[in-house]
Amino acid sequence: MIILPSQITHEEAAACCRMLAQGLRSQTEAAVVADAGGLERFDSSALAVLLEIRREAAALGKTLSISRMPARLRELATLYGVAQLLPAAP
């Protein structure tokens, strides 16, 4: 499991991507879960970060699902048409 920080806005997006990608590479499981439960302050950059981590996971032969995604972020994902790319963790 990788854990998202409490804040992902435009200012933190690049550093957050690097941090999460590093965490993703250290995961031995083929199915990786990103825990978004602590995410409190975010903008659409959080979606960009999650999509980039999803691409990184796919390049590593892994899948990514999201647990505890805030409702507002799920609404943004739906609005931008990317919700199906960020499935909820089982």
mmCIF file of N, CA, C and O in Angstrom:
data_model
loop_
_atom_site.group_PDB
_atom_site.id
_atom_site.type_symbol
_atom_site.label_atom_id
_atom_site.label_comp_id
_atom_site.label_asym_id
_atom_site.label_seq_id
_atom_site.Cartn_x
_atom_site.Cartn_y
_atom_site.Cartn_z
ATOM 1 N N MET A 1 0.846 -1.182 0.000
ATOM 2 C CA MET A 1 0.000 0.000 0.000
ATOM 3 C C MET A 1 0.890 1.244 0.000
ATOM 4 O O MET A 1 1.910 1.283 0.679
ATOM 5 N N ILE A 2 0.478 2.197 -0.808
ATOM 6 C CA ILE A 2 1.141 3.498 -0.755
ATOM 7 C C ILE A 2 0.127 4.487 -0.198
ATOM 8 O O ILE A 2 -1.076 4.338 -0.394
ATOM 9 N N ILE A 3 0.615 5.472 0.523
ATOM 10 C CA ILE A 3 -0.266 6.402 1.224
ATOM 11 C C ILE A 3 -0.095 7.801 0.663
ATOM 12 O O ILE A 3 1.027 8.319 0.607
ATOM 13 N N LEU A 4 -1.205 8.380 0.249
ATOM 14 C CA LEU A 4 -1.172 9.747 -0.265
ATOM 15 C C LEU A 4 -1.022 10.727 0.893
ATOM 16 O O LEU A 4 -1.528 10.479 1.988
ATOM 17 N N PRO A 5 -0.351 11.847 0.646
ATOM 18 C CA PRO A 5 -0.205 12.861 1.700
ATOM 19 C C PRO A 5 -1.527 13.575 1.953
ATOM 20 O O PRO A 5 -2.504 13.375 1.227
ATOM 21 N N SER A 6 -1.545 14.440 2.936
ATOM 22 C CA SER A 6 -2.776 15.154 3.281
ATOM 23 C C SER A 6 -3.099 16.272 2.286
ATOM 24 O O SER A 6 -4.232 16.726 2.211
ATOM 25 N N GLN A 7 -2.100 16.685 1.507
ATOM 26 C CA GLN A 7 -2.319 17.786 0.565
ATOM 27 C C GLN A 7 -1.643 17.476 -0.767
ATOM 28 O O GLN A 7 -0.467 17.130 -0.804
ATOM 29 N N ILE A 8 -2.415 17.608 -1.844
ATOM 30 C CA ILE A 8 -1.861 17.524 -3.198
ATOM 31 C C ILE A 8 -2.498 18.628 -4.021
ATOM 32 O O ILE A 8 -3.658 18.530 -4.429
ATOM 33 N N THR A 9 -1.749 19.692 -4.211
ATOM 34 C CA THR A 9 -2.168 20.783 -5.086
ATOM 35 C C THR A 9 -1.082 20.952 -6.141
ATOM 36 O O THR A 9 -0.092 20.227 -6.144
ATOM 37 N N HIS A 10 -1.277 21.900 -7.008
ATOM 38 C CA HIS A 10 -0.311 22.132 -8.087
ATOM 39 C C HIS A 10 1.116 22.269 -7.542
ATOM 40 O O HIS A 10 2.061 21.744 -8.131
ATOM 41 N N GLU A 11 1.258 22.941 -6.416
ATOM 42 C CA GLU A 11 2.583 23.191 -5.847
ATOM 43 C C GLU A 11 3.295 21.895 -5.431
ATOM 44 O O GLU A 11 4.498 21.785 -5.530
ATOM 45 N N GLU A 12 2.551 20.919 -4.918
ATOM 46 C CA GLU A 12 3.151 19.683 -4.417
ATOM 47 C C GLU A 12 3.157 18.537 -5.432
ATOM 48 O O GLU A 12 3.751 17.493 -5.181
ATOM 49 N N ALA A 13 2.486 18.705 -6.552
ATOM 50 C CA ALA A 13 2.237 17.587 -7.469
ATOM 51 C C ALA A 13 3.509 16.878 -7.940
ATOM 52 O O ALA A 13 3.589 15.650 -7.875
ATOM 53 N N ALA A 14 4.493 17.605 -8.400
ATOM 54 C CA ALA A 14 5.703 16.966 -8.931
ATOM 55 C C ALA A 14 6.436 16.180 -7.843
ATOM 56 O O ALA A 14 6.816 15.020 -8.052
ATOM 57 N N ALA A 15 6.616 16.788 -6.684
ATOM 58 C CA ALA A 15 7.303 16.100 -5.589
ATOM 59 C C ALA A 15 6.493 14.891 -5.117
ATOM 60 O O ALA A 15 7.052 13.835 -4.815
ATOM 61 N N CYS A 16 5.188 15.033 -5.080
ATOM 62 C CA CYS A 16 4.325 13.934 -4.656
ATOM 63 C C CYS A 16 4.423 12.777 -5.650
ATOM 64 O O CYS A 16 4.489 11.614 -5.251
ATOM 65 N N CYS A 17 4.453 13.080 -6.932
ATOM 66 C CA CYS A 17 4.596 12.035 -7.958
ATOM 67 C C CYS A 17 5.886 11.255 -7.742
ATOM 68 O O CYS A 17 5.881 10.023 -7.799
ATOM 69 N N ARG A 18 6.960 11.966 -7.517
ATOM 70 C CA ARG A 18 8.246 11.297 -7.298
ATOM 71 C C ARG A 18 8.199 10.406 -6.064
ATOM 72 O O ARG A 18 8.652 9.265 -6.095
ATOM 73 N N MET A 19 7.633 10.913 -4.983
ATOM 74 C CA MET A 19 7.553 10.157 -3.735
ATOM 75 C C MET A 19 6.689 8.900 -3.904
ATOM 76 O O MET A 19 7.076 7.810 -3.505
ATOM 77 N N LEU A 20 5.527 9.060 -4.528
ATOM 78 C CA LEU A 20 4.630 7.920 -4.706
ATOM 79 C C LEU A 20 5.201 6.907 -5.693
ATOM 80 O O LEU A 20 5.045 5.701 -5.498
ATOM 81 N N ALA A 21 5.870 7.383 -6.734
ATOM 82 C CA ALA A 21 6.490 6.463 -7.693
ATOM 83 C C ALA A 21 7.567 5.629 -7.009
ATOM 84 O O ALA A 21 7.694 4.427 -7.253
ATOM 85 N N GLN A 22 8.332 6.250 -6.143
ATOM 86 C CA GLN A 22 9.356 5.520 -5.391
ATOM 87 C C GLN A 22 8.697 4.472 -4.496
ATOM 88 O O GLN A 22 9.143 3.329 -4.422
ATOM 89 N N GLY A 23 7.617 4.846 -3.825
ATOM 90 C CA GLY A 23 6.892 3.899 -2.988
ATOM 91 C C GLY A 23 6.304 2.761 -3.812
ATOM 92 O O GLY A 23 6.330 1.604 -3.401
ATOM 93 N N LEU A 24 5.815 3.087 -4.985
ATOM 94 C CA LEU A 24 5.249 2.075 -5.876
ATOM 95 C C LEU A 24 6.309 1.068 -6.297
ATOM 96 O O LEU A 24 6.070 -0.144 -6.285
ATOM 97 N N ARG A 25 7.486 1.549 -6.645
ATOM 98 C CA ARG A 25 8.565 0.657 -7.072
ATOM 99 C C ARG A 25 9.008 -0.273 -5.946
ATOM 100 O O ARG A 25 9.511 -1.361 -6.200
ATOM 101 N N SER A 26 8.818 0.132 -4.704
ATOM 102 C CA SER A 26 9.241 -0.706 -3.577
ATOM 103 C C SER A 26 8.201 -1.775 -3.223
ATOM 104 O O SER A 26 8.484 -2.659 -2.421
ATOM 105 N N GLN A 27 7.018 -1.705 -3.815
ATOM 106 C CA GLN A 27 5.963 -2.674 -3.537
ATOM 107 C C GLN A 27 6.253 -3.978 -4.274
ATOM 108 O O GLN A 27 6.575 -3.963 -5.459
ATOM 109 N N THR A 28 6.131 -5.085 -3.587
ATOM 110 C CA THR A 28 6.377 -6.379 -4.217
ATOM 111 C C THR A 28 5.102 -6.989 -4.802
ATOM 112 O O THR A 28 5.179 -7.855 -5.655
ATOM 113 N N GLU A 29 3.947 -6.526 -4.350
ATOM 114 C CA GLU A 29 2.682 -7.065 -4.836
ATOM 115 C C GLU A 29 2.386 -6.565 -6.248
ATOM 116 O O GLU A 29 2.758 -5.460 -6.616
ATOM 117 N N ALA A 30 1.664 -7.387 -7.014
ATOM 118 C CA ALA A 30 1.262 -6.992 -8.368
ATOM 119 C C ALA A 30 0.077 -6.034 -8.328
ATOM 120 O O ALA A 30 -0.089 -5.217 -9.230
ATOM 121 N N ALA A 31 -0.739 -6.124 -7.287
ATOM 122 C CA ALA A 31 -1.892 -5.239 -7.125
ATOM 123 C C ALA A 31 -1.585 -4.268 -5.984
ATOM 124 O O ALA A 31 -1.518 -4.671 -4.827
ATOM 125 N N VAL A 32 -1.401 -3.021 -6.338
ATOM 126 C CA VAL A 32 -1.030 -2.002 -5.356
ATOM 127 C C VAL A 32 -2.250 -1.136 -5.040
ATOM 128 O O VAL A 32 -3.000 -0.756 -5.932
ATOM 129 N N VAL A 33 -2.420 -0.834 -3.765
ATOM 130 C CA VAL A 33 -3.514 0.025 -3.316
ATOM 131 C C VAL A 33 -2.927 1.350 -2.854
ATOM 132 O O VAL A 33 -1.957 1.383 -2.098
ATOM 133 N N ALA A 34 -3.523 2.439 -3.323
ATOM 134 C CA ALA A 34 -3.157 3.778 -2.860
ATOM 135 C C ALA A 34 -4.225 4.229 -1.874
ATOM 136 O O ALA A 34 -5.409 4.289 -2.223
ATOM 137 N N ASP A 35 -3.823 4.520 -0.660
ATOM 138 C CA ASP A 35 -4.748 4.950 0.382
ATOM 139 C C ASP A 35 -4.870 6.469 0.334
ATOM 140 O O ASP A 35 -3.916 7.188 0.630
ATOM 141 N N ALA A 36 -6.062 6.950 -0.049
ATOM 142 C CA ALA A 36 -6.303 8.386 -0.158
ATOM 143 C C ALA A 36 -7.070 8.928 1.044
ATOM 144 O O ALA A 36 -7.524 10.069 1.031
ATOM 145 N N GLY A 37 -7.202 8.133 2.094
ATOM 146 C CA GLY A 37 -7.993 8.515 3.252
ATOM 147 C C GLY A 37 -7.511 9.753 3.983
ATOM 148 O O GLY A 37 -8.297 10.463 4.578
ATOM 149 N N GLY A 38 -6.219 10.026 3.928
ATOM 150 C CA GLY A 38 -5.685 11.194 4.617
ATOM 151 C C GLY A 38 -5.688 12.459 3.778
ATOM 152 O O GLY A 38 -5.326 13.534 4.247
ATOM 153 N N LEU A 39 -6.111 12.346 2.530
ATOM 154 C CA LEU A 39 -6.107 13.489 1.615
ATOM 155 C C LEU A 39 -7.194 14.481 2.019
ATOM 156 O O LEU A 39 -8.385 14.169 1.958
ATOM 157 N N GLU A 40 -6.779 15.660 2.437
ATOM 158 C CA GLU A 40 -7.721 16.663 2.926
ATOM 159 C C GLU A 40 -7.790 17.891 2.023
ATOM 160 O O GLU A 40 -8.857 18.473 1.844
ATOM 161 N N ARG A 41 -6.664 18.303 1.494
ATOM 162 C CA ARG A 41 -6.622 19.515 0.654
ATOM 163 C C ARG A 41 -6.053 19.114 -0.697
ATOM 164 O O ARG A 41 -4.934 18.606 -0.772
ATOM 165 N N PHE A 42 -6.820 19.356 -1.748
ATOM 166 C CA PHE A 42 -6.375 18.944 -3.072
ATOM 167 C C PHE A 42 -7.094 19.747 -4.150
ATOM 168 O O PHE A 42 -8.106 20.394 -3.882
ATOM 169 N N ASP A 43 -6.531 19.691 -5.331
ATOM 170 C CA ASP A 43 -7.182 20.242 -6.510
ATOM 171 C C ASP A 43 -7.069 19.185 -7.605
ATOM 172 O O ASP A 43 -6.725 18.035 -7.319
ATOM 173 N N SER A 44 -7.333 19.546 -8.825
ATOM 174 C CA SER A 44 -7.297 18.557 -9.902
ATOM 175 C C SER A 44 -5.904 17.964 -10.109
ATOM 176 O O SER A 44 -5.765 16.924 -10.744
ATOM 177 N N SER A 45 -4.892 18.577 -9.553
ATOM 178 C CA SER A 45 -3.532 18.020 -9.627
ATOM 179 C C SER A 45 -3.470 16.650 -8.958
ATOM 180 O O SER A 45 -2.664 15.812 -9.349
ATOM 181 N N ALA A 46 -4.312 16.411 -7.964
ATOM 182 C CA ALA A 46 -4.341 15.103 -7.310
ATOM 183 C C ALA A 46 -4.730 14.019 -8.310
ATOM 184 O O ALA A 46 -4.181 12.917 -8.280
ATOM 185 N N LEU A 47 -5.644 14.338 -9.227
ATOM 186 C CA LEU A 47 -6.012 13.375 -10.265
ATOM 187 C C LEU A 47 -4.831 13.116 -11.191
ATOM 188 O O LEU A 47 -4.563 11.976 -11.563
ATOM 189 N N ALA A 48 -4.125 14.185 -11.557
ATOM 190 C CA ALA A 48 -2.958 14.023 -12.422
ATOM 191 C C ALA A 48 -1.909 13.140 -11.758
ATOM 192 O O ALA A 48 -1.304 12.283 -12.413
ATOM 193 N N VAL A 49 -1.712 13.320 -10.474
ATOM 194 C CA VAL A 49 -0.754 12.501 -9.728
ATOM 195 C C VAL A 49 -1.200 11.036 -9.738
ATOM 196 O O VAL A 49 -0.409 10.140 -10.027
ATOM 197 N N LEU A 50 -2.460 10.783 -9.444
ATOM 198 C CA LEU A 50 -2.960 9.405 -9.425
ATOM 199 C C LEU A 50 -2.866 8.756 -10.802
ATOM 200 O O LEU A 50 -2.502 7.588 -10.920
ATOM 201 N N LEU A 51 -3.156 9.513 -11.841
ATOM 202 C CA LEU A 51 -3.058 8.955 -13.194
ATOM 203 C C LEU A 51 -1.610 8.652 -13.565
ATOM 204 O O LEU A 51 -1.321 7.640 -14.216
ATOM 205 N N GLU A 52 -0.701 9.497 -13.128
ATOM 206 C CA GLU A 52 0.722 9.238 -13.388
ATOM 207 C C GLU A 52 1.192 7.999 -12.635
ATOM 208 O O GLU A 52 1.931 7.172 -13.171
ATOM 209 N N ILE A 53 0.757 7.851 -11.400
ATOM 210 C CA ILE A 53 1.121 6.667 -10.624
ATOM 211 C C ILE A 53 0.505 5.420 -11.253
ATOM 212 O O ILE A 53 1.129 4.354 -11.301
ATOM 213 N N ARG A 54 -0.687 5.552 -11.791
ATOM 214 C CA ARG A 54 -1.312 4.425 -12.497
ATOM 215 C C ARG A 54 -0.473 4.032 -13.716
ATOM 216 O O ARG A 54 -0.260 2.852 -13.973
ATOM 217 N N ARG A 55 -0.008 5.024 -14.476
ATOM 218 C CA ARG A 55 0.854 4.746 -15.642
ATOM 219 C C ARG A 55 2.143 4.062 -15.205
ATOM 220 O O ARG A 55 2.602 3.112 -15.835
ATOM 221 N N GLU A 56 2.727 4.550 -14.134
ATOM 222 C CA GLU A 56 3.956 3.959 -13.599
ATOM 223 C C GLU A 56 3.702 2.512 -13.168
ATOM 224 O O GLU A 56 4.509 1.626 -13.445
ATOM 225 N N ALA A 57 2.582 2.273 -12.510
ATOM 226 C CA ALA A 57 2.232 0.921 -12.087
ATOM 227 C C ALA A 57 2.105 0.003 -13.296
ATOM 228 O O ALA A 57 2.629 -1.117 -13.296
ATOM 229 N N ALA A 58 1.416 0.464 -14.328
ATOM 230 C CA ALA A 58 1.240 -0.344 -15.533
ATOM 231 C C ALA A 58 2.585 -0.661 -16.180
ATOM 232 O O ALA A 58 2.821 -1.787 -16.634
ATOM 233 N N ALA A 59 3.494 0.314 -16.200
ATOM 234 C CA ALA A 59 4.827 0.094 -16.772
ATOM 235 C C ALA A 59 5.601 -0.961 -15.991
ATOM 236 O O ALA A 59 6.458 -1.655 -16.554
ATOM 237 N N LEU A 60 5.287 -1.089 -14.710
ATOM 238 C CA LEU A 60 5.938 -2.086 -13.860
ATOM 239 C C LEU A 60 5.178 -3.410 -13.837
ATOM 240 O O LEU A 60 5.537 -4.325 -13.095
ATOM 241 N N GLY A 61 4.100 -3.505 -14.629
ATOM 242 C CA GLY A 61 3.303 -4.721 -14.659
ATOM 243 C C GLY A 61 2.400 -4.876 -13.455
ATOM 244 O O GLY A 61 2.018 -5.983 -13.087
ATOM 245 N N LYS A 62 2.038 -3.746 -12.833
ATOM 246 C CA LYS A 62 1.198 -3.772 -11.628
ATOM 247 C C LYS A 62 -0.122 -3.076 -11.917
ATOM 248 O O LYS A 62 -0.242 -2.324 -12.878
ATOM 249 N N THR A 63 -1.090 -3.327 -11.064
ATOM 250 C CA THR A 63 -2.355 -2.606 -11.136
ATOM 251 C C THR A 63 -2.451 -1.680 -9.930
ATOM 252 O O THR A 63 -1.817 -1.918 -8.903
ATOM 253 N N LEU A 64 -3.246 -0.645 -10.082
ATOM 254 C CA LEU A 64 -3.423 0.328 -9.002
ATOM 255 C C LEU A 64 -4.910 0.508 -8.738
ATOM 256 O O LEU A 64 -5.693 0.691 -9.674
ATOM 257 N N SER A 65 -5.286 0.445 -7.484
ATOM 258 C CA SER A 65 -6.646 0.793 -7.076
ATOM 259 C C SER A 65 -6.542 1.781 -5.919
ATOM 260 O O SER A 65 -5.491 1.907 -5.294
ATOM 261 N N ILE A 66 -7.634 2.480 -5.679
ATOM 262 C CA ILE A 66 -7.627 3.555 -4.694
ATOM 263 C C ILE A 66 -8.572 3.211 -3.553
ATOM 264 O O ILE A 66 -9.733 2.868 -3.774
ATOM 265 N N SER A 67 -8.088 3.312 -2.329
ATOM 266 C CA SER A 67 -8.960 3.116 -1.170
ATOM 267 C C SER A 67 -9.231 4.462 -0.513
ATOM 268 O O SER A 67 -8.390 5.359 -0.544
ATOM 269 N N ARG A 68 -10.411 4.568 0.036
ATOM 270 C CA ARG A 68 -10.831 5.742 0.825
ATOM 271 C C ARG A 68 -10.685 7.057 0.068
ATOM 272 O O ARG A 68 -10.312 8.080 0.636
ATOM 273 N N MET A 69 -11.010 7.050 -1.220
ATOM 274 C CA MET A 69 -10.928 8.283 -1.999
ATOM 275 C C MET A 69 -12.003 9.259 -1.520
ATOM 276 O O MET A 69 -13.174 8.891 -1.417
ATOM 277 N N PRO A 70 -11.619 10.498 -1.214
ATOM 278 C CA PRO A 70 -12.619 11.484 -0.789
ATOM 279 C C PRO A 70 -13.701 11.665 -1.860
ATOM 280 O O PRO A 70 -13.410 11.621 -3.063
ATOM 281 N N ALA A 71 -14.923 11.841 -1.425
ATOM 282 C CA ALA A 71 -16.051 11.980 -2.351
ATOM 283 C C ALA A 71 -15.826 13.107 -3.348
ATOM 284 O O ALA A 71 -16.138 12.974 -4.537
ATOM 285 N N ARG A 72 -15.273 14.204 -2.899
ATOM 286 C CA ARG A 72 -15.049 15.353 -3.798
ATOM 287 C C ARG A 72 -14.040 15.008 -4.888
ATOM 288 O O ARG A 72 -14.181 15.434 -6.032
ATOM 289 N N LEU A 73 -13.033 14.215 -4.547
ATOM 290 C CA LEU A 73 -12.052 13.809 -5.553
ATOM 291 C C LEU A 73 -12.692 12.838 -6.542
ATOM 292 O O LEU A 73 -12.439 12.905 -7.738
ATOM 293 N N ARG A 74 -13.529 11.928 -6.060
ATOM 294 C CA ARG A 74 -14.254 11.003 -6.947
ATOM 295 C C ARG A 74 -15.156 11.798 -7.892
ATOM 296 O O ARG A 74 -15.268 11.495 -9.072
ATOM 297 N N GLU A 75 -15.789 12.858 -7.382
ATOM 298 C CA GLU A 75 -16.629 13.718 -8.226
ATOM 299 C C GLU A 75 -15.800 14.399 -9.304
ATOM 300 O O GLU A 75 -16.234 14.484 -10.459
ATOM 301 N N LEU A 76 -14.612 14.878 -8.943
ATOM 302 C CA LEU A 76 -13.721 15.485 -9.939
ATOM 303 C C LEU A 76 -13.314 14.467 -10.998
ATOM 304 O O LEU A 76 -13.289 14.783 -12.192
ATOM 305 N N ALA A 77 -13.005 13.260 -10.574
ATOM 306 C CA ALA A 77 -12.614 12.206 -11.507
ATOM 307 C C ALA A 77 -13.750 11.911 -12.488
ATOM 308 O O ALA A 77 -13.515 11.730 -13.691
ATOM 309 N N THR A 78 -14.975 11.895 -11.985
ATOM 310 C CA THR A 78 -16.134 11.668 -12.842
ATOM 311 C C THR A 78 -16.316 12.837 -13.809
ATOM 312 O O THR A 78 -16.535 12.636 -15.007
ATOM 313 N N LEU A 79 -16.194 14.055 -13.298
ATOM 314 C CA LEU A 79 -16.330 15.254 -14.122
ATOM 315 C C LEU A 79 -15.319 15.264 -15.269
ATOM 316 O O LEU A 79 -15.659 15.583 -16.409
ATOM 317 N N TYR A 80 -14.095 14.863 -14.993
ATOM 318 C CA TYR A 80 -13.038 14.847 -16.004
ATOM 319 C C TYR A 80 -13.038 13.568 -16.845
ATOM 320 O O TYR A 80 -12.226 13.417 -17.744
ATOM 321 N N GLY A 81 -13.930 12.636 -16.531
ATOM 322 C CA GLY A 81 -14.054 11.424 -17.322
ATOM 323 C C GLY A 81 -12.962 10.397 -17.088
ATOM 324 O O GLY A 81 -12.678 9.578 -17.964
ATOM 325 N N VAL A 82 -12.342 10.410 -15.902
ATOM 326 C CA VAL A 82 -11.256 9.474 -15.615
ATOM 327 C C VAL A 82 -11.569 8.544 -14.444
ATOM 328 O O VAL A 82 -10.704 7.776 -14.025
ATOM 329 N N ALA A 83 -12.779 8.575 -13.946
ATOM 330 C CA ALA A 83 -13.132 7.765 -12.773
ATOM 331 C C ALA A 83 -12.893 6.277 -13.018
ATOM 332 O O ALA A 83 -12.437 5.563 -12.129
ATOM 333 N N GLN A 84 -13.178 5.812 -14.221
ATOM 334 C CA GLN A 84 -12.995 4.387 -14.516
ATOM 335 C C GLN A 84 -11.524 3.991 -14.525
ATOM 336 O O GLN A 84 -11.203 2.812 -14.377
ATOM 337 N N LEU A 85 -10.625 4.942 -14.666
ATOM 338 C CA LEU A 85 -9.191 4.660 -14.636
ATOM 339 C C LEU A 85 -8.652 4.557 -13.212
ATOM 340 O O LEU A 85 -7.511 4.110 -13.019
ATOM 341 N N LEU A 86 -9.444 4.961 -12.242
ATOM 342 C CA LEU A 86 -9.025 4.971 -10.840
ATOM 343 C C LEU A 86 -10.012 4.149 -10.019
ATOM 344 O O LEU A 86 -10.799 4.681 -9.232
ATOM 345 N N PRO A 87 -9.984 2.837 -10.190
ATOM 346 C CA PRO A 87 -10.975 1.992 -9.511
ATOM 347 C C PRO A 87 -10.782 1.965 -7.996
ATOM 348 O O PRO A 87 -9.683 2.114 -7.488
ATOM 349 N N ALA A 88 -11.907 1.767 -7.318
ATOM 350 C CA ALA A 88 -11.867 1.630 -5.862
ATOM 351 C C ALA A 88 -11.243 0.291 -5.496
ATOM 352 O O ALA A 88 -11.429 -0.699 -6.187
ATOM 353 N N ALA A 89 -10.485 0.300 -4.428
ATOM 354 C CA ALA A 89 -9.860 -0.941 -3.945
ATOM 355 C C ALA A 89 -10.949 -1.881 -3.446
ATOM 356 O O ALA A 89 -11.941 -1.439 -2.881
ATOM 357 N N PRO A 90 -10.738 -3.179 -3.646
ATOM 358 C CA PRO A 90 -11.726 -4.158 -3.170
ATOM 359 C C PRO A 90 -11.793 -4.201 -1.654
ATOM 360 O O PRO A 90 -10.931 -3.799 -0.963
#
